[in-house]
């Protein structure tokens, strides 16, 4: 059983495995076009292209567009400002597309909303990796409120009719009050939020609750990119991802040009049975065009109870639209895929880890023994595109290959977050190892790749990883069915090197051309994959100096399969 009072996750961004496994916005591909007018200043062209996406309310694509640009032009303050504002819009749109959030919003009284804010503030005070700056939290809450006041969904749900000048006056007065107050603790912050809620509600003609909730969400989002408030449905999605199963259609989606691109179809899932394939696009859900609603709203319409059905209009490449009825069922999501001996002559085994979920280490064990029986003499593990997952599973998988020493160290503000995860010699596989990485390998996959590289246990091939070196805990709330994701610690490779902003550097650099926006997952094919080709070459070279591949003894392997006790604050 999972201890759901706190789970340690190391995911990239806000990745959720919802009932249709909607991919995080980092998966959207938005190209940077050029023109003669802006060729001398590429940042200006990025801004022009981004504003087109914003004007179409394609917030997820716009956010990804700006984030990718910031990685290319990290000194641009204009781009960083667009990232901040677009993220607020994206989060706001997601919340008001989420019926679990809207229901809570409409049910909470003023006092219940205050109590909810208080509980969230206590979580921040107790668990966040740094001491909170309470003034900064409320300033960000004010920014969130200002954006919300111009949002049509906020106005409709909360029946707001205040004119623009009155909205602007309310926001300015709140800013003036905050500028003159120095908040030193959680209790002062709570009283300030109560005053802001009541004042703003009077000025705007709305209830106090939506004002307080905007400040709560803004406070969470102000902490860092990865900390956030989780609605009830989002919390369920996180648990589904951890468990590796969910109720849905069995497809992975990403937003693309006003439609839902099917990036992958889970084997033996309902969508596969209905004839839906990777590369198809959903252009309507139950008769509602995806052009007319936000990506999250369209994705939300695909959700439903087990056994219920949904009608989707699907377009395949070079075919006319067709109507498909799909029944929602429970789907198991594999995290270890494409297990095979990829070079039979040399005995090179291969598998791909798509994420680190509850079953990953067990699935890796099964894959290793299958490949061993099939004649594996060396192994390529592919964590390209792996956004992360459970910290403890990344440690367990690394422990299958590292004999002793530190796998990863975590350090936080609280002493209970400081922990060195050690390898155990029992059950360690001695097979020559190659790990494939790319710029989308993040968090837990960086823990795994960093440990292999620092211990010189294998060769790391590809390009530098994402550089997301922090641990998030999932904290359910007592007052309502919801939760928060909080950064509780930063992690460091066995050599003591920080992963944040730096990533893991490969031993062998292989540059590749970016995949097109509509590229779907395909099985490993070295003919069309230079990184895989280089990895196999390295694996062949390692065989010459390799000992036997299997663990030291069956008895030791069985012992290693028993769960070792890890700190309770870090999951199970």
XYZ file of C-alpha atoms in Angstrom:
572
model
C 0.000 0.000 0.000
C 1.116 3.555 -0.691
C 1.487 5.909 2.231
C -0.643 8.743 0.875
C 0.221 11.260 3.563
C 3.420 12.031 1.646
C 5.002 10.620 -1.475
C 8.385 11.616 -2.857
C 8.169 12.273 -6.558
C 10.795 13.480 -8.946
C 8.733 14.311 -12.029
C 9.437 16.911 -14.656
C 6.882 19.650 -14.234
C 3.207 18.901 -13.816
C 2.958 15.571 -15.539
C -0.315 13.798 -14.909
C -1.528 10.388 -15.966
C -5.193 11.200 -16.284
C -7.906 8.975 -17.575
C -6.515 9.600 -21.037
C -2.896 10.061 -19.928
C -2.588 13.645 -21.144
C 1.069 14.431 -21.617
C 2.589 17.448 -19.878
C 2.892 20.689 -21.808
C 6.596 20.016 -22.199
C 5.601 17.534 -24.893
C 4.055 20.132 -27.188
C 6.244 21.043 -30.115
C 6.022 24.644 -31.298
C 8.504 25.748 -33.930
C 10.225 29.110 -33.980
C 9.473 30.586 -37.391
C 11.616 33.329 -38.854
C 10.943 36.282 -41.093
C 13.005 39.030 -42.636
C 11.460 41.593 -40.310
C 12.660 39.781 -37.179
C 15.625 37.760 -38.439
C 18.010 40.167 -36.685
C 16.222 39.630 -33.359
C 15.018 36.031 -32.970
C 13.511 36.806 -29.555
C 11.066 39.222 -31.166
C 9.941 36.516 -33.585
C 9.430 34.136 -30.674
C 7.261 36.770 -28.995
C 5.242 37.312 -32.185
C 4.621 33.579 -32.590
C 3.819 33.233 -28.888
C 1.241 36.023 -28.963
C -0.569 34.223 -31.777
C -0.899 31.194 -29.519
C -2.009 33.372 -26.603
C -4.632 35.107 -28.718
C -6.021 31.678 -29.611
C -6.035 30.776 -25.872
C -3.691 27.849 -26.580
C -2.010 28.369 -23.242
C -0.243 25.005 -23.016
C 1.372 25.404 -26.414
C 2.247 29.031 -25.671
C 3.862 28.085 -22.368
C 5.968 25.391 -23.997
C 6.891 27.794 -26.800
C 8.209 30.381 -24.341
C 9.918 27.829 -22.078
C 11.820 26.340 -24.999
C 12.819 29.857 -26.064
C 14.086 30.709 -22.566
C 16.408 27.711 -22.753
C 17.840 29.182 -25.972
C 17.871 32.808 -24.773
C 18.209 32.619 -20.966
C 19.048 36.342 -20.613
C 15.783 37.576 -22.138
C 13.609 39.234 -19.483
C 10.786 39.619 -22.009
C 10.598 35.864 -22.502
C 10.735 35.159 -18.777
C 7.853 37.581 -18.242
C 5.785 35.809 -20.914
C 6.543 32.459 -19.262
C 5.282 33.742 -15.905
C 2.090 35.286 -17.286
C 1.311 32.384 -19.591
C 1.771 29.911 -16.757
C -0.791 31.809 -14.688
C -3.235 31.687 -17.610
C -2.531 28.001 -18.194
C -3.096 27.088 -14.540
C -6.232 29.227 -14.333
C -7.667 27.621 -17.460
C -6.922 24.146 -16.100
C -8.593 24.891 -12.777
C -11.776 26.257 -14.273
C -11.904 23.348 -16.737
C -11.731 20.958 -13.781
C -15.147 20.157 -12.359
C -13.658 18.907 -9.086
C -12.242 22.422 -8.529
C -15.436 24.214 -9.582
C -17.513 22.063 -7.223
C -15.263 22.890 -4.262
C -15.284 26.568 -5.229
C -19.068 26.650 -5.146
C -19.394 24.693 -1.892
C -16.881 26.396 0.407
C -17.959 29.128 2.779
C -15.667 32.059 3.564
C -14.434 30.421 6.767
C -13.871 27.089 5.043
C -11.840 28.850 2.345
C -9.749 30.563 5.019
C -9.210 27.218 6.761
C -8.112 25.709 3.435
C -5.622 28.526 2.849
C -4.350 28.045 6.399
C -3.780 24.326 5.859
C -1.887 24.940 2.618
C 0.215 27.666 4.256
C 1.096 25.262 7.067
C 2.261 22.676 4.529
C 4.497 25.314 2.931
C 5.884 26.409 6.279
C 6.557 22.841 7.415
C 7.839 21.117 4.302
C 9.037 23.495 1.591
C 12.743 23.284 0.769
C 13.298 26.969 1.660
C 11.804 29.318 4.251
C 8.818 31.020 2.611
C 8.759 34.755 1.877
C 5.169 35.533 2.846
C 5.072 38.896 1.082
C 6.231 37.289 -2.151
C 3.540 34.627 -1.849
C 0.803 37.244 -1.583
C 2.239 39.389 -4.361
C 2.018 36.353 -6.639
C -1.509 35.759 -5.386
C -2.368 39.305 -6.439
C -0.948 38.637 -9.917
C -3.082 35.508 -10.162
C -6.162 37.453 -9.093
C -5.458 40.213 -11.617
C -5.272 37.681 -14.446
C -8.396 35.906 -13.174
C -10.404 39.133 -13.175
C -9.883 39.390 -16.943
C -10.787 35.729 -17.523
C -14.218 34.938 -18.975
C -14.531 31.589 -17.155
C -13.713 33.190 -13.795
C -16.322 35.890 -14.424
C -18.973 33.392 -15.532
C -18.517 30.865 -12.729
C -18.327 33.559 -10.040
C -20.985 35.827 -11.609
C -18.689 38.826 -11.601
C -20.011 41.982 -13.274
C -17.535 44.615 -12.071
C -16.312 46.990 -14.800
C -12.657 47.167 -15.822
C -11.866 50.379 -13.926
C -13.337 48.987 -10.702
C -11.284 45.803 -11.075
C -8.122 47.817 -11.634
C -8.827 50.014 -8.607
C -9.317 46.959 -6.382
C -6.043 45.395 -7.495
C -4.131 48.657 -7.063
C -5.466 49.140 -3.550
C -4.408 45.609 -2.597
C -0.924 46.281 -3.991
C -0.693 49.512 -1.989
C -1.617 47.733 1.237
C 0.835 44.888 0.639
C 3.633 47.347 -0.152
C 3.265 48.933 3.279
C 3.085 45.668 5.260
C 5.896 43.282 6.135
C 4.541 39.820 6.804
C 6.795 37.767 9.062
C 4.794 34.611 9.704
C 1.926 32.430 8.570
C -0.605 33.939 10.989
C -0.050 37.500 9.740
C -0.342 36.196 6.187
C -3.631 34.495 6.981
C -5.132 37.681 8.420
C -3.969 39.663 5.392
C -5.593 37.162 3.031
C -8.823 37.408 5.026
C -8.796 41.215 4.638
C -7.963 41.033 0.913
C -10.743 38.513 0.346
C -13.396 40.621 2.057
C -12.261 43.911 0.520
C -12.002 42.483 -3.009
C -15.340 40.694 -2.725
C -17.080 43.974 -1.836
C -15.403 45.850 -4.677
C -15.985 43.187 -7.308
C -19.403 41.881 -6.335
C -18.297 38.260 -5.877
C -18.030 35.954 -2.890
C -14.889 35.818 -0.771
C -14.110 32.174 -1.619
C -12.817 32.545 -5.210
C -10.572 35.432 -4.110
C -8.987 33.360 -1.348
C -8.544 30.352 -3.632
C -6.711 32.482 -6.208
C -4.321 33.596 -3.470
C -3.871 30.007 -2.337
C -3.042 28.797 -5.869
C -0.860 31.830 -6.523
C 1.075 31.247 -3.305
C 1.765 27.641 -4.275
C 2.810 28.518 -7.812
C 5.119 31.286 -6.606
C 7.405 28.814 -4.842
C 8.937 27.238 -7.936
C 8.016 25.673 -11.266
C 7.136 22.306 -9.746
C 5.167 23.188 -6.617
C 1.432 23.544 -7.159
C -2.060 23.024 -5.796
C -3.666 19.760 -6.947
C -7.412 19.602 -7.478
C -9.205 16.435 -6.453
C -9.093 15.045 -9.987
C -5.437 15.986 -10.399
C -4.572 14.269 -7.122
C -6.278 11.099 -8.366
C -4.310 11.377 -11.604
C -1.013 11.535 -9.703
C -1.905 8.432 -7.714
C -2.925 6.671 -10.937
C 0.446 7.458 -12.457
C 2.221 6.137 -9.368
C 0.147 2.953 -9.395
C 0.580 2.519 -13.161
C -3.106 2.170 -14.011
C -6.158 4.331 -14.587
C -9.691 4.298 -16.004
C -9.793 5.755 -19.492
C -9.250 5.182 -23.185
C -5.621 4.093 -23.059
C -4.116 6.886 -25.104
C -1.433 9.498 -24.538
C -2.260 12.933 -25.891
C -0.579 16.219 -26.567
C -2.025 19.507 -27.739
C -1.185 20.383 -31.311
C -2.736 22.966 -33.627
C -6.175 22.982 -32.067
C -6.542 19.195 -31.943
C -5.506 16.376 -29.625
C -2.619 14.461 -31.192
C -2.435 10.816 -30.146
C 1.213 10.347 -29.211
C 0.840 6.733 -28.142
C -1.798 4.024 -27.750
C -1.427 1.633 -24.840
C -1.321 -2.010 -25.889
C -4.526 -3.960 -25.184
C -6.349 -0.768 -24.181
C -9.821 0.341 -25.336
C -8.488 2.787 -27.940
C -6.358 0.106 -29.595
C -9.382 -2.194 -29.719
C -11.369 0.602 -31.377
C -8.772 0.993 -34.135
C -7.154 4.228 -32.929
C -3.443 4.459 -33.717
C -0.486 6.704 -32.804
C -0.393 9.740 -35.083
C -4.200 10.032 -35.277
C -5.848 13.266 -34.174
C -9.019 13.785 -32.179
C -10.861 16.789 -33.637
C -14.161 16.461 -31.729
C -15.428 14.877 -28.500
C -19.129 14.002 -28.310
C -19.756 16.430 -31.162
C -17.846 19.346 -29.616
C -14.949 20.540 -31.787
C -11.557 20.694 -30.088
C -11.111 24.046 -31.855
C -13.894 25.529 -29.721
C -12.584 24.539 -26.263
C -9.243 24.504 -24.491
C -7.018 21.436 -24.625
C -7.664 20.613 -20.974
C -11.402 20.979 -21.396
C -11.379 18.659 -24.403
C -9.229 16.160 -22.489
C -11.556 16.413 -19.494
C -14.491 15.489 -21.745
C -12.745 12.194 -22.513
C -12.862 11.220 -18.833
C -15.691 9.240 -17.323
C -16.769 6.265 -15.264
C -15.542 2.760 -16.023
C -17.840 1.127 -18.576
C -19.179 4.403 -19.991
C -18.597 5.407 -23.628
C -17.450 8.494 -25.493
C -17.774 9.388 -29.183
C -14.628 10.855 -30.722
C -14.079 12.145 -34.241
C -10.693 10.887 -35.370
C -8.550 11.864 -38.343
C -5.732 9.575 -39.480
C -2.985 10.776 -41.809
C -4.343 11.044 -45.389
C -7.842 9.868 -44.442
C -11.218 11.484 -43.886
C -12.608 12.032 -40.351
C -14.407 9.062 -38.831
C -16.603 8.690 -35.745
C -15.344 6.160 -33.195
C -17.117 5.026 -30.032
C -14.736 3.981 -27.250
C -15.629 2.354 -23.923
C -13.698 3.575 -20.890
C -11.968 0.734 -19.061
C -9.204 0.232 -16.506
C -5.856 0.359 -18.286
C -2.480 -0.836 -17.043
C 0.339 1.483 -18.109
C 3.685 -0.250 -18.626
C 6.792 1.640 -17.571
C 9.256 -0.865 -19.053
C 8.676 -1.403 -22.770
C 10.156 -2.835 -25.952
C 12.166 -5.549 -24.161
C 14.271 -7.437 -26.717
C 17.687 -8.586 -27.835
C 18.311 -5.857 -30.368
C 21.558 -7.326 -31.732
C 21.357 -11.108 -31.665
C 24.847 -11.656 -33.066
C 26.519 -9.618 -30.319
C 23.965 -10.389 -27.598
C 22.963 -6.756 -26.959
C 19.764 -6.482 -24.935
C 17.514 -3.411 -24.880
C 14.543 -1.954 -23.040
C 12.989 1.458 -22.529
C 11.896 2.928 -19.183
C 9.178 5.499 -19.894
C 8.706 6.540 -16.242
C 9.514 5.383 -12.722
C 6.257 4.193 -11.175
C 5.407 1.762 -8.403
C 5.975 -1.334 -10.557
C 9.131 -0.232 -12.401
C 11.807 -2.066 -10.407
C 9.759 -5.269 -10.519
C 9.261 -4.864 -14.274
C 13.002 -4.241 -14.721
C 13.716 -7.495 -12.886
C 11.403 -9.359 -15.260
C 13.023 -7.717 -18.272
C 16.539 -8.565 -17.081
C 15.776 -12.247 -16.554
C 13.993 -12.482 -19.908
C 16.978 -10.955 -21.691
C 19.375 -13.179 -19.736
C 17.486 -16.268 -20.912
C 17.583 -14.894 -24.466
C 21.380 -14.642 -24.446
C 22.045 -11.056 -23.313
C 25.764 -10.237 -23.007
C 25.405 -6.440 -22.699
C 22.475 -4.098 -22.158
C 21.162 -0.759 -23.425
C 18.611 1.017 -21.177
C 16.780 3.893 -22.849
C 15.506 6.710 -20.598
C 15.133 9.301 -23.345
C 11.931 11.274 -22.886
C 11.507 9.856 -19.364
C 10.154 12.736 -17.217
C 10.818 11.031 -13.889
C 8.626 9.422 -11.255
C 9.164 7.919 -7.845
C 12.539 8.629 -6.290
C 12.618 5.265 -4.541
C 12.021 3.391 -7.807
C 14.892 5.233 -9.500
C 17.096 4.212 -6.563
C 15.916 0.595 -6.758
C 16.639 0.361 -10.494
C 20.096 1.924 -10.099
C 20.764 -0.523 -7.264
C 20.321 -3.404 -9.725
C 23.587 -2.332 -11.401
C 25.718 -0.528 -8.778
C 27.604 -2.652 -6.227
C 28.092 -0.163 -3.379
C 28.309 3.514 -2.481
C 25.868 6.379 -2.785
C 23.230 6.326 -5.520
C 21.807 9.774 -4.769
C 21.796 12.207 -1.839
C 18.922 14.525 -0.940
C 19.203 17.736 1.088
C 16.339 19.893 2.320
C 15.515 22.539 4.899
C 14.351 19.843 7.309
C 16.844 17.315 8.657
C 14.470 14.492 7.728
C 14.968 15.384 4.059
C 18.725 14.771 4.278
C 19.411 11.208 3.226
C 22.029 9.199 1.340
C 20.577 6.345 -0.672
C 23.134 3.536 -0.748
C 23.638 0.625 -3.128
C 23.615 -2.983 -1.921
C 25.899 -5.628 -3.385
C 23.248 -8.338 -3.050
C 21.549 -9.070 -6.378
C 23.637 -6.653 -8.445
C 23.801 -7.413 -12.175
C 27.276 -7.279 -13.700
C 26.108 -6.975 -17.300
C 27.961 -4.289 -19.332
C 25.621 -1.310 -19.455
C 24.815 1.628 -21.721
C 22.233 4.310 -20.818
C 20.630 6.524 -23.474
C 19.610 10.069 -22.440
C 18.289 13.257 -24.036
C 17.149 16.740 -23.032
C 13.749 15.343 -21.972
C 15.295 12.867 -19.525
C 14.535 14.494 -16.194
C 14.392 14.012 -12.455
C 14.267 10.312 -11.559
C 15.842 9.372 -14.888
C 18.663 11.829 -14.073
C 19.145 10.104 -10.717
C 19.550 6.788 -12.540
C 21.794 8.086 -15.333
C 23.862 10.220 -12.930
C 24.523 7.279 -10.633
C 25.611 5.048 -13.527
C 27.934 7.753 -14.867
C 29.496 8.798 -11.544
C 30.217 5.200 -10.562
C 31.622 4.505 -14.052
C 29.282 1.542 -14.084
C 28.386 2.016 -17.733
C 28.526 4.378 -20.696
C 26.007 7.232 -20.994
C 25.144 8.167 -24.577
C 23.109 11.049 -26.049
C 22.880 14.705 -25.046
C 22.746 16.532 -21.717
C 19.613 15.851 -19.662
C 16.999 18.385 -18.604
C 18.541 19.430 -15.282
C 15.628 19.133 -12.859
C 17.307 18.271 -9.571
C 14.562 18.587 -6.975
C 12.241 16.243 -5.083
C 8.524 16.898 -4.728
C 6.259 15.468 -2.058
C 2.539 14.869 -2.576
C 0.534 16.002 0.472
C -3.225 15.292 0.573
C -5.264 17.919 2.421
C -7.560 17.145 5.335
C -10.176 19.833 4.765
C -11.167 18.850 1.202
C -10.357 16.191 -1.366
C -7.322 17.911 -2.902
C -3.595 18.149 -2.290
C -0.399 20.068 -2.864
C 2.821 19.145 -4.590
C 5.737 20.741 -2.749
C 9.456 20.773 -3.442
C 10.948 19.335 -0.263
C 14.588 18.703 -1.200
C 17.253 18.927 -3.872
C 19.212 15.914 -4.982
C 22.870 15.401 -5.797
C 24.714 12.750 -7.785
C 27.144 10.340 -6.048
C 30.037 12.748 -6.776
C 28.141 15.512 -4.944
C 27.237 17.420 -8.096
C 23.921 19.281 -8.195
C 21.628 18.233 -11.046
C 19.502 21.413 -11.063
C 20.221 23.612 -14.086
C 23.139 21.344 -15.037
C 21.753 17.939 -15.890
C 23.803 14.833 -16.579
C 26.452 15.039 -19.300
C 26.868 11.977 -21.539
C 30.137 10.120 -22.013
C 29.374 9.959 -25.728
C 27.616 12.976 -27.279
C 25.265 12.228 -30.159
C 23.335 15.174 -31.583
C 20.056 14.464 -33.353
C 17.490 16.425 -35.330
C 14.394 17.244 -33.265
C 11.393 15.000 -33.854
C 8.468 16.598 -35.719
C 5.425 17.650 -33.738
C 3.315 14.722 -34.906
C 5.939 12.051 -34.252
C 4.540 9.209 -32.190
C 6.371 6.566 -30.199
C 7.784 3.769 -32.334
C 9.771 0.703 -31.358
C 13.541 1.020 -31.169
C 15.057 1.022 -34.658
C 18.783 1.636 -34.942
C 18.563 2.324 -38.685
C 16.650 5.572 -37.999
C 18.059 6.376 -34.563
C 21.687 7.569 -34.368
C 21.637 7.649 -30.551
C 20.508 4.035 -30.353
C 23.033 3.101 -33.018
C 25.834 4.701 -30.967
C 24.571 2.988 -27.823
C 24.644 -0.432 -29.456
C 28.158 0.236 -30.710
C 29.267 1.085 -27.159
C 27.522 -2.038 -25.830
C 29.391 -4.221 -28.314
C 32.700 -2.647 -27.279
C 32.010 -3.340 -23.609
C 31.387 -7.047 -24.148
C 35.080 -7.770 -24.736
C 36.005 -6.887 -21.157
C 32.787 -8.038 -19.486
C 32.309 -10.637 -16.747
C 29.222 -12.858 -16.842
C 25.959 -10.912 -16.977
C 23.769 -12.471 -14.288
C 23.704 -11.539 -10.566
C 26.067 -13.205 -8.126
C 23.641 -15.977 -7.151
C 19.960 -16.836 -7.308
C 19.791 -16.784 -3.548
C 21.169 -13.259 -3.431
C 18.844 -12.148 -6.205
C 15.832 -13.370 -4.285
C 17.050 -11.539 -1.204
C 17.458 -8.335 -3.182
C 13.874 -8.502 -4.408
C 12.580 -7.991 -0.877
C 11.736 -4.333 -0.188
C 14.357 -2.527 1.899
C 13.148 -0.065 4.478
C 13.559 3.505 3.282
C 12.751 6.703 5.185
C 9.005 6.864 5.714
C 8.925 10.487 4.618
C 10.123 9.395 1.196
C 7.343 7.010 0.254
C 7.679 3.301 0.868
